[in-house]
Amino acid sequence: GAVVSQHPSWVICKSGTSVKIECRSLDFQATTMFWYRQFPKQSLMLMATSNEGSKATYEQGVEKDKFLINHASLTLSTLTVTSAHPEDSSFYICSASVAGQRTEAFFGQGTRLTVV
Amino acid sequence: KQEVTQIPAALSVPEGENLVLNCSFTDSAIYNLQWFRQDPGKGLTSLLLIQSSQREQTSGRLNASLDKSSGRSTLYIAASQPGDSATYLCAVPGGKTSYDKVIFGPGTSLSVIP
């Protein structure tokens, strides 16, 4: 199966700093990448959809200025949590897919973000 | 709007029991359905993917069935083991393509007691 690599797997940062999370498709070119968030004891919820070379589409309630998404190449998307606060502490996971060639989306390993 | 539910929310069984996890979805026009496993604090492990044209998929002690018309899927785990303890999520594509965003169910937390 296709491999999606997410880095880092966990990160602890101070309140007010920014954190960047990378999502890479290792053996295929991903035209679309998705970012999900999971709060404790809750299910995964879609945050945004990013298409290579265009602006991301954010789900309702997700602040686009706080969660910056860049999908500059067909193998890399990044999520930057700007001015992080403790309430941003969560599990973030990405998935990648390519139109017409895959019948499913493939998921990264996830990133556990803790803001102190 | 597609919604996915799972029953039960939590399940505790003694080792060796066979068990069934249930998943329901409101829009039957799905391309596929996927079952995942998530260990505490960890990412997702894909267990089984059922295409819309299929009725079931099997992998080892796991068997997943799909009934699109009724909007249901079940994950059957045979001879459960303590190592099966985890949260099990079902998910379907939320858009018009098989590779679209995924809508997850809330999960079933399984505990297998030695």
Short mmCIF file of C-alpha atoms in Angstrom, two decimals:
data_model
loop_
_atom_site.label_atom_id
_atom_site.label_comp_id
_atom_site.label_asym_id
_atom_site.label_seq_id
_atom_site.Cartn_x
_atom_site.Cartn_y
_atom_site.Cartn_z
CA GLY A 1 0.00 0.00 0.00
CA ALA A 2 0.92 3.64 -0.29
CA VAL A 3 2.96 5.26 2.45
CA VAL A 4 2.24 8.60 4.04
CA SER A 5 4.83 9.89 6.47
CA GLN A 6 4.00 12.49 9.10
CA HIS A 7 6.56 14.34 11.19
CA PRO A 8 7.01 14.91 14.05
CA SER A 9 5.12 12.14 15.83
CA TRP A 10 4.89 14.25 18.96
CA VAL A 11 5.81 17.78 19.96
CA ILE A 12 5.63 19.90 23.09
CA CYS A 13 5.72 23.65 22.70
CA LYS A 14 5.25 26.74 24.79
CA SER A 15 2.10 28.79 24.57
CA GLY A 16 2.41 31.50 21.95
CA THR A 17 4.89 29.72 19.72
CA SER A 18 4.22 28.16 16.31
CA VAL A 19 4.54 24.53 15.36
CA LYS A 20 4.88 23.04 11.88
CA ILE A 21 3.73 19.52 11.04
CA GLU A 22 4.76 17.85 7.78
CA CYS A 23 2.88 15.27 5.77
CA ARG A 24 4.66 13.50 2.92
CA SER A 25 3.48 10.95 0.41
CA LEU A 26 6.51 8.73 -0.08
CA ASP A 27 5.65 6.59 -3.08
CA PHE A 28 2.94 8.47 -4.91
CA GLN A 29 2.00 11.99 -5.86
CA ALA A 30 -0.87 13.32 -3.83
CA THR A 31 -3.07 15.85 -5.54
CA THR A 32 -5.12 16.22 -2.39
CA MET A 33 -4.23 16.07 1.28
CA PHE A 34 -6.54 16.25 4.24
CA TRP A 35 -5.87 17.35 7.80
CA TYR A 36 -7.85 15.95 10.72
CA ARG A 37 -7.90 16.73 14.41
CA GLN A 38 -8.85 14.51 17.32
CA PHE A 39 -9.52 15.83 20.81
CA PRO A 40 -9.32 13.43 23.77
CA LYS A 41 -12.04 10.77 23.74
CA GLN A 42 -13.51 12.17 20.53
CA SER A 43 -13.38 10.96 16.95
CA LEU A 44 -11.38 12.42 14.12
CA MET A 45 -12.80 15.54 12.54
CA LEU A 46 -11.76 17.05 9.24
CA MET A 47 -10.07 20.44 9.57
CA ALA A 48 -9.18 21.30 6.00
CA THR A 49 -8.60 20.03 2.50
CA SER A 50 -5.54 21.12 0.55
CA ASN A 51 -4.98 20.73 -3.16
CA GLU A 52 -1.52 21.10 -4.63
CA GLY A 53 -0.89 24.63 -5.81
CA SER A 54 -4.07 26.17 -4.47
CA LYS A 55 -5.46 27.50 -1.22
CA ALA A 56 -6.78 25.12 1.36
CA THR A 57 -10.48 24.76 2.05
CA TYR A 58 -11.29 24.91 5.74
CA GLU A 59 -14.19 23.30 7.53
CA GLN A 60 -16.61 25.47 9.42
CA GLY A 61 -15.24 26.58 12.76
CA VAL A 62 -11.56 26.10 11.85
CA GLU A 63 -9.57 29.35 11.86
CA LYS A 64 -7.60 29.57 8.63
CA ASP A 65 -5.29 32.24 10.03
CA LYS A 66 -4.40 30.06 12.96
CA PHE A 67 -3.96 26.79 11.09
CA LEU A 68 -1.86 27.60 8.04
CA ILE A 69 -1.78 24.90 5.39
CA ASN A 70 0.69 24.81 2.53
CA HIS A 71 0.62 22.20 -0.24
CA ALA A 72 3.45 23.44 -2.42
CA SER A 73 4.32 20.11 -4.03
CA LEU A 74 2.62 16.85 -4.93
CA THR A 75 4.41 15.05 -2.11
CA LEU A 76 4.36 17.53 0.76
CA SER A 77 1.74 19.40 2.76
CA THR A 78 2.44 21.28 5.95
CA LEU A 79 0.18 22.40 8.78
CA THR A 80 1.43 25.25 10.93
CA VAL A 81 -0.31 25.95 14.21
CA THR A 82 0.40 29.63 14.84
CA SER A 83 0.47 31.18 18.29
CA ALA A 84 -0.44 27.87 19.84
CA HIS A 85 -2.47 27.77 23.05
CA PRO A 86 -3.22 24.89 25.43
CA GLU A 87 -6.64 24.39 23.83
CA ASP A 88 -4.84 23.53 20.57
CA SER A 89 -3.37 20.47 22.24
CA SER A 90 -4.69 17.60 20.19
CA PHE A 91 -3.84 14.74 17.88
CA TYR A 92 -3.38 15.89 14.28
CA ILE A 93 -3.34 13.44 11.40
CA CYS A 94 -3.06 13.86 7.67
CA SER A 95 -4.18 11.75 4.76
CA ALA A 96 -3.24 11.83 1.10
CA SER A 97 -4.91 10.67 -2.07
CA VAL A 98 -4.59 11.03 -5.81
CA ALA A 99 -7.49 11.34 -8.15
CA GLY A 100 -8.17 8.42 -10.42
CA GLN A 101 -5.36 6.16 -9.25
CA ARG A 102 -6.28 5.23 -5.72
CA THR A 103 -9.52 4.02 -4.27
CA GLU A 104 -8.82 5.15 -0.76
CA ALA A 105 -7.02 7.80 1.24
CA PHE A 106 -3.86 6.85 3.10
CA PHE A 107 -3.12 8.16 6.56
CA GLY A 108 0.02 9.37 8.27
CA GLN A 109 1.00 8.24 11.74
CA GLY A 110 -0.32 11.37 13.41
CA THR A 111 1.24 14.09 15.56
CA ARG A 112 0.49 14.55 19.24
CA LEU A 113 0.72 18.26 20.01
CA THR A 114 0.92 19.42 23.62
CA VAL A 115 0.98 23.14 24.31
CA VAL A 116 2.17 24.10 27.80
CA LYS B 1 -24.93 15.07 4.85
CA GLN B 2 -23.26 11.77 5.65
CA GLU B 3 -23.25 10.73 9.30
CA VAL B 4 -21.58 7.67 10.76
CA THR B 5 -22.49 6.07 14.06
CA GLN B 6 -21.06 3.10 15.91
CA ILE B 7 -22.53 0.78 18.50
CA PRO B 8 -21.55 0.01 21.17
CA ALA B 9 -19.43 2.91 22.33
CA ALA B 10 -17.48 0.60 24.60
CA LEU B 11 -17.20 -3.13 24.98
CA SER B 12 -15.41 -5.32 27.50
CA VAL B 13 -15.13 -9.05 26.88
CA PRO B 14 -13.14 -11.97 28.27
CA GLU B 15 -10.36 -13.36 26.14
CA GLY B 16 -11.45 -15.91 23.56
CA GLU B 17 -14.89 -14.51 22.89
CA ASN B 18 -16.15 -13.72 19.43
CA LEU B 19 -17.55 -10.22 19.11
CA VAL B 20 -19.31 -7.92 16.66
CA LEU B 21 -18.88 -4.19 16.24
CA ASN B 22 -21.54 -2.25 14.40
CA CYS B 23 -21.33 0.76 12.11
CA SER B 24 -24.19 2.65 10.47
CA PHE B 25 -24.15 5.39 7.85
CA THR B 26 -26.98 7.60 6.65
CA ASP B 27 -26.16 7.96 2.95
CA SER B 28 -25.94 4.58 1.23
CA ALA B 29 -24.22 6.04 -1.86
CA ILE B 30 -20.73 5.21 -0.65
CA TYR B 31 -17.72 4.09 -2.68
CA ASN B 32 -16.18 2.08 0.10
CA LEU B 33 -16.08 1.59 3.84
CA GLN B 34 -12.98 1.22 5.89
CA TRP B 35 -12.33 -0.14 9.37
CA PHE B 36 -9.41 1.22 11.37
CA ARG B 37 -7.81 0.41 14.66
CA GLN B 38 -6.40 3.12 16.91
CA ASP B 39 -4.30 2.35 19.94
CA PRO B 40 -4.24 4.95 22.77
CA GLY B 41 -2.21 7.98 21.75
CA LYS B 42 -1.33 6.41 18.41
CA GLY B 43 -2.25 6.80 14.76
CA LEU B 44 -4.57 4.75 12.61
CA THR B 45 -4.02 1.22 11.40
CA SER B 46 -6.13 0.27 8.42
CA LEU B 47 -7.74 -3.13 9.03
CA LEU B 48 -10.11 -3.74 6.15
CA LEU B 49 -11.41 -1.84 3.14
CA ILE B 50 -14.66 -2.95 1.54
CA GLN B 51 -15.51 -1.62 -1.89
CA SER B 52 -19.12 -0.74 -2.56
CA SER B 53 -19.45 -3.74 -4.88
CA GLN B 54 -18.29 -6.16 -2.21
CA ARG B 55 -20.28 -7.78 0.58
CA GLU B 56 -17.42 -8.66 2.87
CA GLN B 57 -13.68 -8.74 3.42
CA THR B 58 -11.62 -11.02 5.61
CA SER B 59 -8.19 -10.68 7.14
CA GLY B 60 -7.11 -13.29 9.64
CA ARG B 61 -9.50 -13.24 12.58
CA LEU B 62 -11.31 -10.18 11.23
CA ASN B 63 -14.29 -10.21 8.94
CA ALA B 64 -16.10 -7.09 7.82
CA SER B 65 -19.43 -7.10 6.05
CA LEU B 66 -21.20 -4.35 4.17
CA ASP B 67 -24.91 -3.89 3.45
CA LYS B 68 -25.20 -0.66 1.51
CA SER B 69 -28.96 -0.77 1.17
CA SER B 70 -29.47 -0.76 4.91
CA GLY B 71 -26.51 1.52 5.60
CA ARG B 72 -24.71 -0.93 7.86
CA SER B 73 -21.39 -2.63 8.31
CA THR B 74 -20.20 -5.05 10.93
CA LEU B 75 -16.72 -6.00 12.05
CA TYR B 76 -16.52 -9.50 13.42
CA ILE B 77 -13.52 -10.42 15.57
CA ALA B 78 -13.04 -14.11 16.24
CA ALA B 79 -11.33 -15.55 19.31
CA SER B 80 -10.51 -12.16 20.79
CA GLN B 81 -7.11 -11.58 22.40
CA PRO B 82 -5.86 -8.94 24.88
CA GLY B 83 -3.82 -7.48 22.04
CA ASP B 84 -7.07 -6.63 20.26
CA SER B 85 -7.79 -4.00 22.91
CA ALA B 86 -8.04 -0.67 21.09
CA THR B 87 -10.56 1.74 19.61
CA TYR B 88 -12.11 0.62 16.34
CA LEU B 89 -13.27 3.25 13.87
CA CYS B 90 -15.31 2.84 10.75
CA ALA B 91 -15.15 5.46 8.04
CA VAL B 92 -16.67 6.26 4.65
CA PRO B 93 -15.78 8.83 1.98
CA GLY B 94 -17.67 12.01 2.68
CA GLY B 95 -17.79 13.32 -0.86
CA LYS B 96 -18.50 12.28 -4.39
CA THR B 97 -15.33 10.29 -4.96
CA SER B 98 -13.69 7.31 -3.30
CA TYR B 99 -10.61 9.37 -2.50
CA ASP B 100 -12.44 12.27 -0.92
CA LYS B 101 -12.39 13.37 2.71
CA VAL B 102 -13.33 10.66 5.15
CA ILE B 103 -16.15 10.75 7.67
CA PHE B 104 -15.31 8.81 10.79
CA GLY B 105 -17.62 7.21 13.27
CA PRO B 106 -17.12 7.94 16.98
CA GLY B 107 -15.47 4.57 17.53
CA THR B 108 -15.95 1.52 19.72
CA SER B 109 -13.50 1.15 22.59
CA LEU B 110 -12.74 -2.54 23.01
CA SER B 111 -11.16 -4.07 26.07
CA VAL B 112 -10.30 -7.78 26.03
CA ILE B 113 -9.67 -9.10 29.50
CA PRO B 114 -7.11 -11.88 29.96
#
